[in-house]
XYZ file of C-alpha atoms in Angstrom:
565
model
C 26.231 -49.814 -15.994
C 24.189 -52.973 -16.053
C 20.946 -51.038 -15.952
C 21.847 -48.716 -18.830
C 23.116 -51.540 -21.002
C 20.102 -53.672 -20.310
C 17.705 -50.847 -21.121
C 19.423 -50.373 -24.463
C 19.120 -54.115 -25.086
C 15.401 -54.096 -24.253
C 14.711 -51.138 -26.499
C 16.767 -52.712 -29.254
C 14.552 -55.779 -29.091
C 11.523 -53.534 -29.266
C 12.844 -51.700 -32.288
C 14.721 -54.403 -34.191
C 13.263 -57.712 -33.006
C 11.943 -60.414 -35.270
C 9.177 -59.007 -37.524
C 5.742 -59.812 -36.107
C 2.326 -60.119 -37.684
C 1.082 -57.078 -35.812
C 2.517 -53.604 -35.528
C 3.949 -53.276 -32.021
C 4.184 -50.244 -29.764
C 6.147 -49.769 -26.556
C 3.595 -49.884 -23.760
C 5.650 -49.555 -20.589
C 9.288 -48.717 -19.978
C 11.531 -47.704 -17.115
C 14.825 -45.882 -17.277
C 16.914 -48.059 -14.994
C 17.063 -50.911 -12.536
C 16.198 -49.768 -8.982
C 19.169 -49.370 -6.662
C 18.195 -52.385 -4.534
C 18.306 -54.753 -7.509
C 21.149 -56.169 -9.622
C 20.968 -57.783 -13.038
C 21.947 -61.453 -12.931
C 21.490 -62.239 -16.628
C 18.936 -63.278 -19.251
C 16.095 -65.421 -17.946
C 16.286 -69.081 -19.043
C 14.134 -69.490 -22.136
C 12.331 -72.517 -20.743
C 11.471 -70.902 -17.390
C 7.714 -70.527 -16.962
C 6.303 -67.074 -16.276
C 2.960 -66.460 -14.599
C 1.618 -63.349 -16.307
C -1.535 -61.344 -15.885
C -3.185 -59.125 -18.465
C -5.320 -56.252 -17.229
C -8.025 -55.161 -19.636
C -9.246 -51.577 -19.677
C -12.188 -51.531 -17.278
C -15.636 -50.558 -18.477
C -17.108 -47.643 -16.538
C -15.038 -46.752 -13.489
C -16.309 -43.174 -13.496
C -19.821 -44.571 -13.219
C -18.767 -46.859 -10.369
C -17.121 -43.975 -8.535
C -20.335 -41.973 -8.785
C -22.287 -44.954 -7.510
C -19.817 -45.351 -4.627
C -20.240 -41.711 -3.626
C -24.017 -41.997 -3.885
C -24.105 -44.843 -1.351
C -21.418 -43.284 0.901
C -22.264 -39.589 1.111
C -24.335 -38.868 4.238
C -26.288 -36.264 2.277
C -27.236 -38.677 -0.517
C -30.728 -40.195 -0.622
C -29.030 -43.437 -1.710
C -26.804 -43.555 1.374
C -26.390 -47.163 2.523
C -28.003 -48.692 -0.580
C -24.871 -50.676 -1.386
C -24.385 -52.323 -4.737
C -24.669 -56.050 -5.258
C -21.771 -58.132 -6.497
C -23.397 -58.290 -9.935
C -24.024 -54.536 -10.090
C -20.365 -53.805 -9.358
C -19.237 -56.323 -11.968
C -21.438 -54.632 -14.575
C -19.511 -51.374 -14.076
C -16.100 -53.052 -14.123
C -16.534 -55.519 -16.988
C -14.534 -54.501 -20.087
C -16.481 -53.414 -23.123
C -17.296 -56.317 -25.489
C -14.928 -54.977 -28.137
C -12.119 -54.821 -25.569
C -12.679 -58.392 -24.401
C -12.856 -59.602 -28.009
C -9.675 -57.792 -29.084
C -7.585 -59.176 -26.231
C -9.060 -62.667 -26.647
C -8.172 -62.672 -30.357
C -4.579 -61.637 -29.594
C -4.151 -64.414 -27.065
C -5.787 -66.996 -29.343
C -3.541 -66.232 -32.280
C -0.582 -66.828 -29.980
C -2.048 -70.151 -28.726
C -2.471 -68.855 -25.199
C -5.309 -70.082 -22.995
C -6.055 -67.577 -20.264
C -8.267 -67.849 -17.202
C -10.262 -65.123 -15.497
C -8.703 -63.801 -12.293
C -11.468 -61.360 -11.415
C -15.236 -61.909 -11.392
C -15.762 -59.122 -13.945
C -13.201 -60.563 -16.365
C -11.000 -57.465 -16.359
C -7.915 -59.466 -15.351
C -6.697 -62.627 -17.086
C -3.830 -64.948 -16.209
C -1.731 -67.471 -18.092
C 1.622 -69.234 -17.854
C 4.074 -69.313 -20.754
C 7.832 -69.919 -21.110
C 10.182 -66.951 -21.169
C 10.927 -67.530 -24.855
C 7.257 -67.123 -25.738
C 6.856 -64.130 -23.443
C 9.823 -62.448 -25.125
C 8.215 -62.941 -28.523
C 4.706 -62.020 -27.375
C 5.804 -58.724 -25.834
C 8.791 -58.023 -28.109
C 11.164 -57.814 -25.154
C 13.854 -59.688 -23.241
C 13.085 -60.869 -19.727
C 16.001 -61.109 -17.295
C 16.732 -62.323 -13.786
C 17.307 -59.665 -11.116
C 18.532 -60.111 -7.565
C 17.047 -58.075 -4.713
C 20.222 -57.368 -2.757
C 18.721 -56.862 0.726
C 16.848 -60.181 0.692
C 18.710 -62.276 -1.878
C 15.420 -63.045 -3.622
C 15.380 -63.155 -7.407
C 12.662 -62.160 -9.833
C 12.178 -62.134 -13.583
C 11.462 -58.682 -14.984
C 12.115 -56.481 -17.997
C 12.724 -52.769 -18.474
C 10.381 -52.362 -21.432
C 7.725 -54.291 -23.310
C 5.416 -53.742 -26.256
C 1.877 -54.696 -27.199
C 0.123 -54.623 -30.578
C -0.737 -51.099 -31.603
C -4.384 -51.999 -32.108
C -4.642 -53.115 -28.469
C -3.890 -49.633 -27.170
C -7.032 -48.544 -25.345
C -8.029 -52.157 -24.748
C -5.096 -53.608 -22.801
C -4.201 -51.710 -19.652
C -0.975 -53.521 -18.715
C 0.816 -56.856 -18.538
C 2.136 -57.823 -15.110
C 4.634 -58.506 -13.623
C 6.912 -56.936 -16.196
C 8.545 -53.603 -15.332
C 7.606 -53.153 -11.625
C 10.351 -53.961 -9.127
C 8.418 -54.103 -5.863
C 11.097 -54.189 -3.187
C 8.976 -55.416 -0.294
C 5.695 -55.092 1.467
C 6.055 -53.424 4.861
C 4.264 -54.309 8.047
C 3.853 -51.137 10.047
C 4.931 -52.347 13.475
C 8.649 -51.555 13.402
C 9.739 -53.257 16.585
C 8.998 -53.610 20.230
C 8.790 -50.139 21.668
C 11.477 -48.835 23.976
C 10.643 -48.935 27.656
C 8.157 -46.093 28.026
C 9.196 -43.043 29.948
C 6.692 -41.688 32.473
C 4.713 -38.874 30.948
C 4.112 -35.588 32.705
C 0.666 -33.988 33.048
C -0.915 -36.554 30.766
C -3.536 -38.033 33.060
C -7.143 -37.091 33.456
C -9.918 -38.149 35.782
C -11.475 -40.369 33.095
C -8.347 -42.239 31.969
C -6.190 -44.456 34.216
C -2.792 -42.916 34.947
C -1.058 -46.060 33.670
C -2.295 -45.222 30.156
C 0.273 -42.425 30.034
C 2.977 -45.078 29.645
C 1.238 -48.233 28.405
C -1.830 -48.607 26.190
C -4.245 -51.497 26.811
C -7.852 -52.192 25.751
C -9.040 -50.556 28.986
C -7.138 -47.394 28.040
C -8.834 -47.308 24.648
C -12.243 -47.789 26.234
C -11.544 -44.837 28.531
C -9.893 -42.612 25.913
C -12.365 -43.118 23.103
C -15.481 -44.246 24.968
C -15.406 -47.657 23.257
C -18.036 -49.918 24.852
C -17.112 -53.192 26.554
C -20.547 -54.716 25.975
C -20.720 -57.621 23.554
C -21.782 -57.151 19.949
C -25.044 -58.844 19.074
C -25.114 -59.113 15.271
C -23.368 -62.248 13.994
C -23.596 -61.191 10.339
C -21.426 -58.120 11.026
C -17.830 -59.284 10.516
C -14.356 -57.779 10.796
C -11.557 -58.957 8.504
C -7.860 -58.789 9.444
C -5.301 -59.118 6.640
C -2.176 -61.234 7.124
C 0.818 -61.224 4.763
C 4.512 -62.235 4.617
C 3.957 -65.369 6.731
C 2.784 -63.483 9.790
C 0.755 -65.975 11.812
C -1.819 -65.143 14.503
C -1.437 -67.312 17.574
C -4.512 -68.480 19.477
C -2.612 -69.097 22.723
C -1.117 -65.592 22.663
C -4.628 -64.244 22.123
C -5.996 -66.241 25.041
C -3.196 -65.032 27.327
C -3.844 -61.450 26.191
C -7.592 -61.619 26.750
C -7.201 -63.328 30.117
C -5.080 -60.406 31.313
C -6.775 -57.467 29.602
C -10.341 -58.605 28.814
C -11.310 -61.167 31.465
C -14.926 -60.087 30.967
C -15.007 -61.657 27.492
C -16.049 -65.305 27.057
C -13.094 -67.682 27.357
C -13.998 -69.080 23.936
C -13.365 -65.740 22.201
C -11.201 -66.316 19.124
C -11.018 -65.727 15.379
C -11.711 -67.857 12.334
C -9.105 -68.252 9.610
C -9.416 -67.866 5.846
C -6.481 -68.725 3.578
C -5.476 -68.054 -0.012
C -2.336 -68.331 -2.131
C -1.142 -71.256 -0.026
C -1.612 -69.337 3.198
C -1.785 -71.037 6.569
C -1.821 -70.219 10.271
C 0.306 -72.724 12.197
C -0.065 -72.560 15.948
C 3.417 -73.389 17.219
C 4.255 -70.558 19.615
C 7.641 -69.983 17.958
C 5.867 -69.255 14.676
C 3.640 -66.536 16.086
C 4.047 -63.237 14.232
C 4.290 -59.972 16.138
C 2.190 -58.155 13.543
C -0.497 -60.835 13.327
C -0.664 -61.128 17.121
C -1.078 -57.373 17.455
C -3.771 -57.201 14.772
C -5.883 -59.996 16.231
C -5.434 -58.950 19.862
C -6.517 -55.368 19.143
C -9.535 -56.401 17.121
C -10.903 -59.191 19.320
C -9.790 -57.313 22.440
C -11.466 -54.046 21.390
C -14.368 -55.008 19.100
C -16.037 -57.054 21.842
C -17.953 -59.970 20.382
C -17.627 -58.941 16.721
C -16.969 -62.052 14.577
C -13.395 -61.668 13.309
C -11.680 -63.497 10.455
C -7.906 -63.612 10.029
C -7.158 -63.765 6.295
C -3.757 -65.376 5.737
C -2.276 -64.673 2.309
C 0.464 -67.157 1.456
C 3.707 -66.835 -0.437
C 2.364 -68.589 -3.544
C 0.752 -65.396 -4.760
C 1.178 -64.616 -8.444
C -0.119 -61.078 -8.564
C 3.316 -59.421 -8.329
C 2.261 -57.330 -5.317
C 2.700 -59.837 -2.491
C -0.923 -60.956 -2.581
C -2.446 -57.493 -2.249
C -4.410 -57.963 -5.475
C -5.326 -61.549 -4.652
C -6.887 -60.795 -1.259
C -9.068 -58.001 -2.575
C -10.040 -60.037 -5.652
C -11.015 -62.912 -3.365
C -13.209 -60.646 -1.248
C -14.786 -59.017 -4.309
C -15.742 -62.511 -5.466
C -17.527 -63.332 -2.215
C -21.235 -62.766 -1.786
C -20.756 -61.635 1.826
C -17.446 -59.873 2.350
C -16.519 -58.491 5.801
C -18.108 -55.140 6.663
C -14.687 -53.880 7.819
C -11.211 -54.839 6.570
C -8.118 -53.846 8.583
C -4.681 -54.027 6.947
C -1.444 -53.051 8.684
C 0.801 -53.480 5.644
C 1.679 -51.347 2.641
C 4.225 -50.138 0.106
C 6.120 -47.002 -0.714
C 4.051 -45.518 -3.523
C 7.018 -45.184 -5.933
C 7.476 -48.965 -5.798
C 4.321 -49.460 -7.863
C 3.717 -48.200 -11.411
C 0.775 -45.882 -11.839
C -1.397 -48.295 -13.832
C -0.962 -51.113 -11.316
C -1.619 -48.831 -8.328
C -4.705 -47.447 -10.094
C -6.003 -50.941 -10.835
C -5.570 -51.955 -7.198
C -7.183 -48.724 -6.002
C -10.127 -49.439 -8.312
C -10.443 -52.844 -6.657
C -10.824 -51.105 -3.287
C -13.496 -48.926 -4.850
C -15.358 -52.061 -5.921
C -15.356 -53.522 -2.425
C -16.299 -50.159 -0.924
C -19.324 -49.942 -3.208
C -20.401 -53.292 -1.776
C -20.405 -51.782 1.736
C -16.988 -52.635 3.175
C -14.981 -50.085 5.172
C -11.338 -50.567 4.124
C -8.695 -49.266 6.528
C -4.903 -49.177 6.069
C -2.066 -48.096 8.331
C -0.468 -44.918 6.978
C 3.167 -45.993 7.474
C 5.888 -45.570 10.064
C 8.412 -43.299 8.376
C 6.789 -39.914 8.874
C 7.044 -38.109 5.542
C 9.754 -40.531 4.370
C 7.355 -43.386 3.634
C 6.763 -46.839 5.009
C 9.884 -46.741 7.183
C 12.424 -44.046 7.961
C 14.789 -43.728 4.998
C 17.035 -41.291 3.180
C 15.122 -39.039 0.792
C 15.108 -35.555 -0.712
C 11.388 -35.376 -1.496
C 8.595 -36.792 0.622
C 7.578 -40.403 -0.079
C 3.861 -41.207 0.105
C 2.705 -44.709 0.972
C 0.280 -46.990 -0.819
C -2.551 -47.936 -0.448
C -2.996 -44.912 1.861
C -2.768 -42.611 -1.143
C -5.748 -44.324 -2.769
C -8.819 -42.145 -2.159
C -11.112 -45.168 -1.712
C -9.508 -46.420 1.508
C -9.364 -44.881 4.962
C -5.788 -44.224 6.068
C -4.987 -44.385 9.791
C -2.152 -42.445 11.440
C -0.803 -42.690 14.982
C -1.008 -40.664 18.177
C 0.485 -40.899 21.649
C -0.265 -39.414 25.074
C -3.619 -39.116 26.772
C -4.259 -35.578 27.875
C -4.340 -34.361 25.183
C -3.171 -36.780 22.516
C -0.331 -35.661 20.277
C 0.967 -36.944 16.960
C 3.388 -39.871 17.075
C 6.526 -38.714 15.292
C 6.581 -41.788 13.034
C 3.006 -41.302 11.806
C 3.054 -41.656 8.025
C 1.377 -38.835 6.155
C 1.560 -36.720 3.058
C 0.191 -36.440 -0.443
C -0.055 -38.972 -3.247
C 1.882 -38.456 -6.467
C -0.549 -40.732 -8.332
C -4.029 -39.934 -7.074
C -5.579 -36.476 -7.226
C -7.230 -34.874 -4.241
C -10.828 -36.180 -3.997
C -13.670 -33.737 -3.625
C -14.713 -34.979 -0.186
C -11.482 -33.687 1.367
C -10.967 -30.636 -0.826
C -12.014 -28.021 1.719
C -10.111 -29.616 4.621
C -6.869 -30.034 2.660
C -7.067 -26.581 1.124
C -7.364 -25.066 4.601
C -4.238 -26.917 5.698
C -2.233 -25.933 2.608
C -3.197 -22.283 2.990
C -2.070 -22.390 6.605
C 1.425 -23.757 5.898
C 2.178 -21.465 2.968
C 5.504 -22.333 1.333
C 6.718 -24.691 4.045
C 8.342 -27.744 2.399
C 7.483 -26.331 -1.024
C 8.556 -28.626 -3.845
C 8.870 -31.669 -1.590
C 5.291 -32.915 -2.030
C 2.414 -32.823 -4.493
C -0.023 -30.157 -3.318
C -2.671 -31.438 -5.727
C -2.492 -35.030 -4.453
C -4.817 -37.004 -2.211
C -3.858 -36.182 1.377
C -3.540 -38.818 4.088
C -4.090 -40.049 6.775
C -7.797 -39.531 7.296
C -8.029 -40.459 10.980
C -5.710 -41.626 13.744
C -5.513 -43.546 17.004
C -3.020 -44.614 19.663
C 0.144 -46.142 18.227
C 2.910 -46.036 20.849
C 3.613 -48.299 23.837
C 0.733 -50.617 23.008
C 0.886 -53.781 25.116
C 0.540 -57.174 23.443
C 1.418 -60.808 24.060
C 3.980 -62.232 21.653
C 5.211 -65.806 21.866
C 3.971 -66.006 25.433
C 5.632 -62.783 26.608
C 4.072 -59.440 27.470
C 5.647 -56.379 25.856
C 4.911 -53.109 24.098
C 5.020 -52.286 20.403
C 4.715 -49.135 18.334
C 3.495 -48.279 14.856
C 0.470 -47.294 12.831
C -0.139 -51.062 12.842
C -1.506 -50.491 16.335
C -3.716 -47.618 15.230
C -5.379 -49.391 12.312
C -7.004 -52.358 14.109
C -8.039 -50.066 16.972
C -9.871 -47.790 14.533
C -11.287 -50.712 12.562
C -12.679 -52.158 15.793
C -14.393 -48.870 16.570
C -16.079 -48.911 13.158
C -17.066 -52.571 13.564
C -18.816 -51.794 16.870
C -20.710 -48.915 15.267
C -21.763 -51.276 12.477
C -22.995 -53.778 15.052
C -25.225 -51.192 16.680
C -26.480 -50.006 13.299
C -27.316 -53.576 12.268
C -29.165 -54.136 15.544
C -31.469 -51.292 14.505
C -31.892 -52.625 10.977
C -29.659 -49.946 9.478
C -26.912 -50.466 6.863
C -23.229 -50.551 7.761
C -21.055 -47.474 7.289
C -19.268 -48.725 4.154
C -16.758 -46.357 2.559
C -16.006 -44.025 5.451
C -14.303 -40.967 4.008
C -17.302 -38.960 2.760
C -18.803 -39.321 6.242
C -15.559 -38.548 8.099
C -15.004 -35.328 6.138
C -18.628 -34.199 6.506
C -19.422 -31.618 9.172
C -21.054 -34.246 11.393
C -18.231 -36.742 10.940
C -15.461 -34.269 11.648
C -17.264 -32.989 14.734
C -17.398 -36.549 16.103
C -13.587 -36.806 16.147
C -11.140 -35.325 18.647
C -8.789 -33.003 16.793
C -5.064 -33.517 17.449
C -3.209 -30.228 17.203
C 0.375 -30.917 18.274
C 3.277 -33.032 17.098
C 4.878 -33.616 13.709
C 6.135 -36.406 11.439
C 9.754 -35.579 10.481
C 11.660 -37.198 7.660
C 13.769 -36.480 4.575
C 15.954 -34.124 6.669
C 12.941 -31.933 7.456
C 10.505 -31.507 10.316
C 7.828 -32.969 8.058
C 4.308 -31.716 8.602
C 2.942 -30.329 11.851
C -0.400 -31.254 13.352
C -2.739 -28.283 13.613
C -6.424 -27.442 14.032
C -8.475 -29.252 11.398
C -7.161 -31.899 9.041
C -3.414 -32.397 8.742
C -1.197 -35.016 7.039
C 0.038 -36.303 10.414
C -3.105 -37.317 12.305
C -5.809 -36.638 9.725
C -9.058 -35.372 11.195
C -8.316 -36.712 14.674
C -9.135 -39.668 16.918
C -12.459 -41.444 17.558
C -15.080 -40.340 20.068
C -17.469 -43.277 20.162
C -20.412 -41.500 21.749
C -20.190 -38.633 19.273
C -19.771 -41.046 16.367
C -22.902 -42.941 17.469
C -24.883 -39.745 17.258
C -23.303 -38.731 13.959
C -24.229 -42.027 12.281
C -27.808 -41.806 13.483
C -27.816 -44.045 16.532
C-alpha cells in the first residue's frame, strides 16, 4: 500500500506541483517500491543529496566501431588502441547538449563538477527541498529490510521538456539497487573423491582440490616469470573486502614456493577505500582474487583496487572505479572483477551508461573480465524466480563474462555457473553464429523464460569448485565464479606479457577474438553439466557455445598460437 500511495503522490507532484519557468516532462518512473524496501517517510528538506547528471554521449556508435576495429583479429587496425584523448572525443556530449544542461543548472544556481574526463557526467550536492523543486518530485527515505540501510529515492522525476535528447538521466533517483554480490558464496563443502577424473598429465589430487599447480597442469599455464613490467593486472575490491598480505605469503609459500618471497601486490584506493592488514579484517573474496592472480600470473605486476564505502555513484562504486581507470593514462591491461548485480536491479539507462564506460576502457586496450554469477539461471545467487535472471555486468557485450567448471577429465559445468541472456543488451554480431547454433539446438526448451535476442553469457569458463585458498591464516576451499574470473584473467595477463616481450600489442577487448574460428579452437569445449534455477534445469552445456560455460576453458599453448606467438 505504501508503494502505490507514494507513486500517486510522486505523480501528483509531477502533474500539479508549483508552476515552473520551464515546461516539465516525466523522464523516469517506476511502478512500485521493490519488495526488499519499505517507505519510511518524506526525506528531510535540509538533507543534502549527492546527484549526478548524465548527458547524452556524443558518438557511441562511432566508438563501438572503433572498438571493433582494434579488437577484431581480421581487422587491419587490430591492436591499434585508441588514446585517452581519442576516446574522449567520441564520448564528449555535443556542444549544444553541454550548453543546454549548463544553462539549466546555472538558472537554478547549481555549480556542478565533471565526474568523467569527457564531461558526460556531472555531479553536484543540493538539499532535498531544492532537488524536489528541480526535478518536480518528492524524495523519500526507504529502508532496505535485509540490511537495515536507508537510502533517499523517488518513484518518478521530471526534467525540462527542452532537455529531452540532451539529458540522459539524473542519478540516484528511481533505482533501488539492493546489493552488489561477490561471487564466492561460501567455503565449499568438503570435496568428495571424484571417480575416473584423473589423467596422466594432471595430479590425482586435482580431482578434489584445485591449486595453482592443478591449473598449470589443466590449462598449460606456464610457471616461468613474466618479464614485462609495464604489463599490469588489476583486481577490483568492493564492499570492504580487504586483501591480506600475510595470507598471500602463506598461500605462495605452500603452493608457489618457486616464486620470489617478495611477491606481492600494490594497492590503489578510491572513494575512501583502504586495505588494512589485521588478519581478522582479511576478506575471503579479496584473498581469493589476489592469491589466484599472483599465484597464477607468475611475475605479472598486480594492483588491488580498493573501492571504499564513500562512493556517490549509486552503484556501489562500479561507476567510480571504471571512471578512475578511464582517466588514467596507463590503465591495467587486464581488469578482473568478481562482483556484480542482478540485471533487473539497474535501470536500462544506467546499465547502458556503465556498459559504455567498459567500451571506453576496452578501446584503450584493457581486457575486462567479470564473474558470471553463482545462481545458475536465477542470477547472482540462487533465488526464487519464474523467469531467468541475467546478471550485470556480464550482460554487457563489451566485457568478457567468466563461468565455472569442475572436474578434470573432462571438465564439466559447475551447477552454480551463472549464464543466460540479457534483457537490456542485444546479441552482438561477434557471437551471433555461436548463439544461433545453440538456440536452434534447444528448440522450445525454457521458451518464454529468457530473451532469445539478448546478449548471451558467459563467454569463457574455468575451474570454480573446491579451490584452495588461505583465509585469515587458515587453509580451506571455496567455490564460485569468483574463482574462475581471476584464473582466466591471469591466463590473459600471461599472454599479454609474452606479446609485449615480442613488441606486440596486448589482447584488449577479448570477445571478437574468442568467438573467431582461431579463438574458439584454442579453448577446450565443455559439453556436460547444467545450471539449474527458477524451478527448471536451466541450460545444458553442449558442443559449441552455451550459456553455462561459454566457449570453454583455456588451453594456453593453443591460445599462444592463436594470438600469434
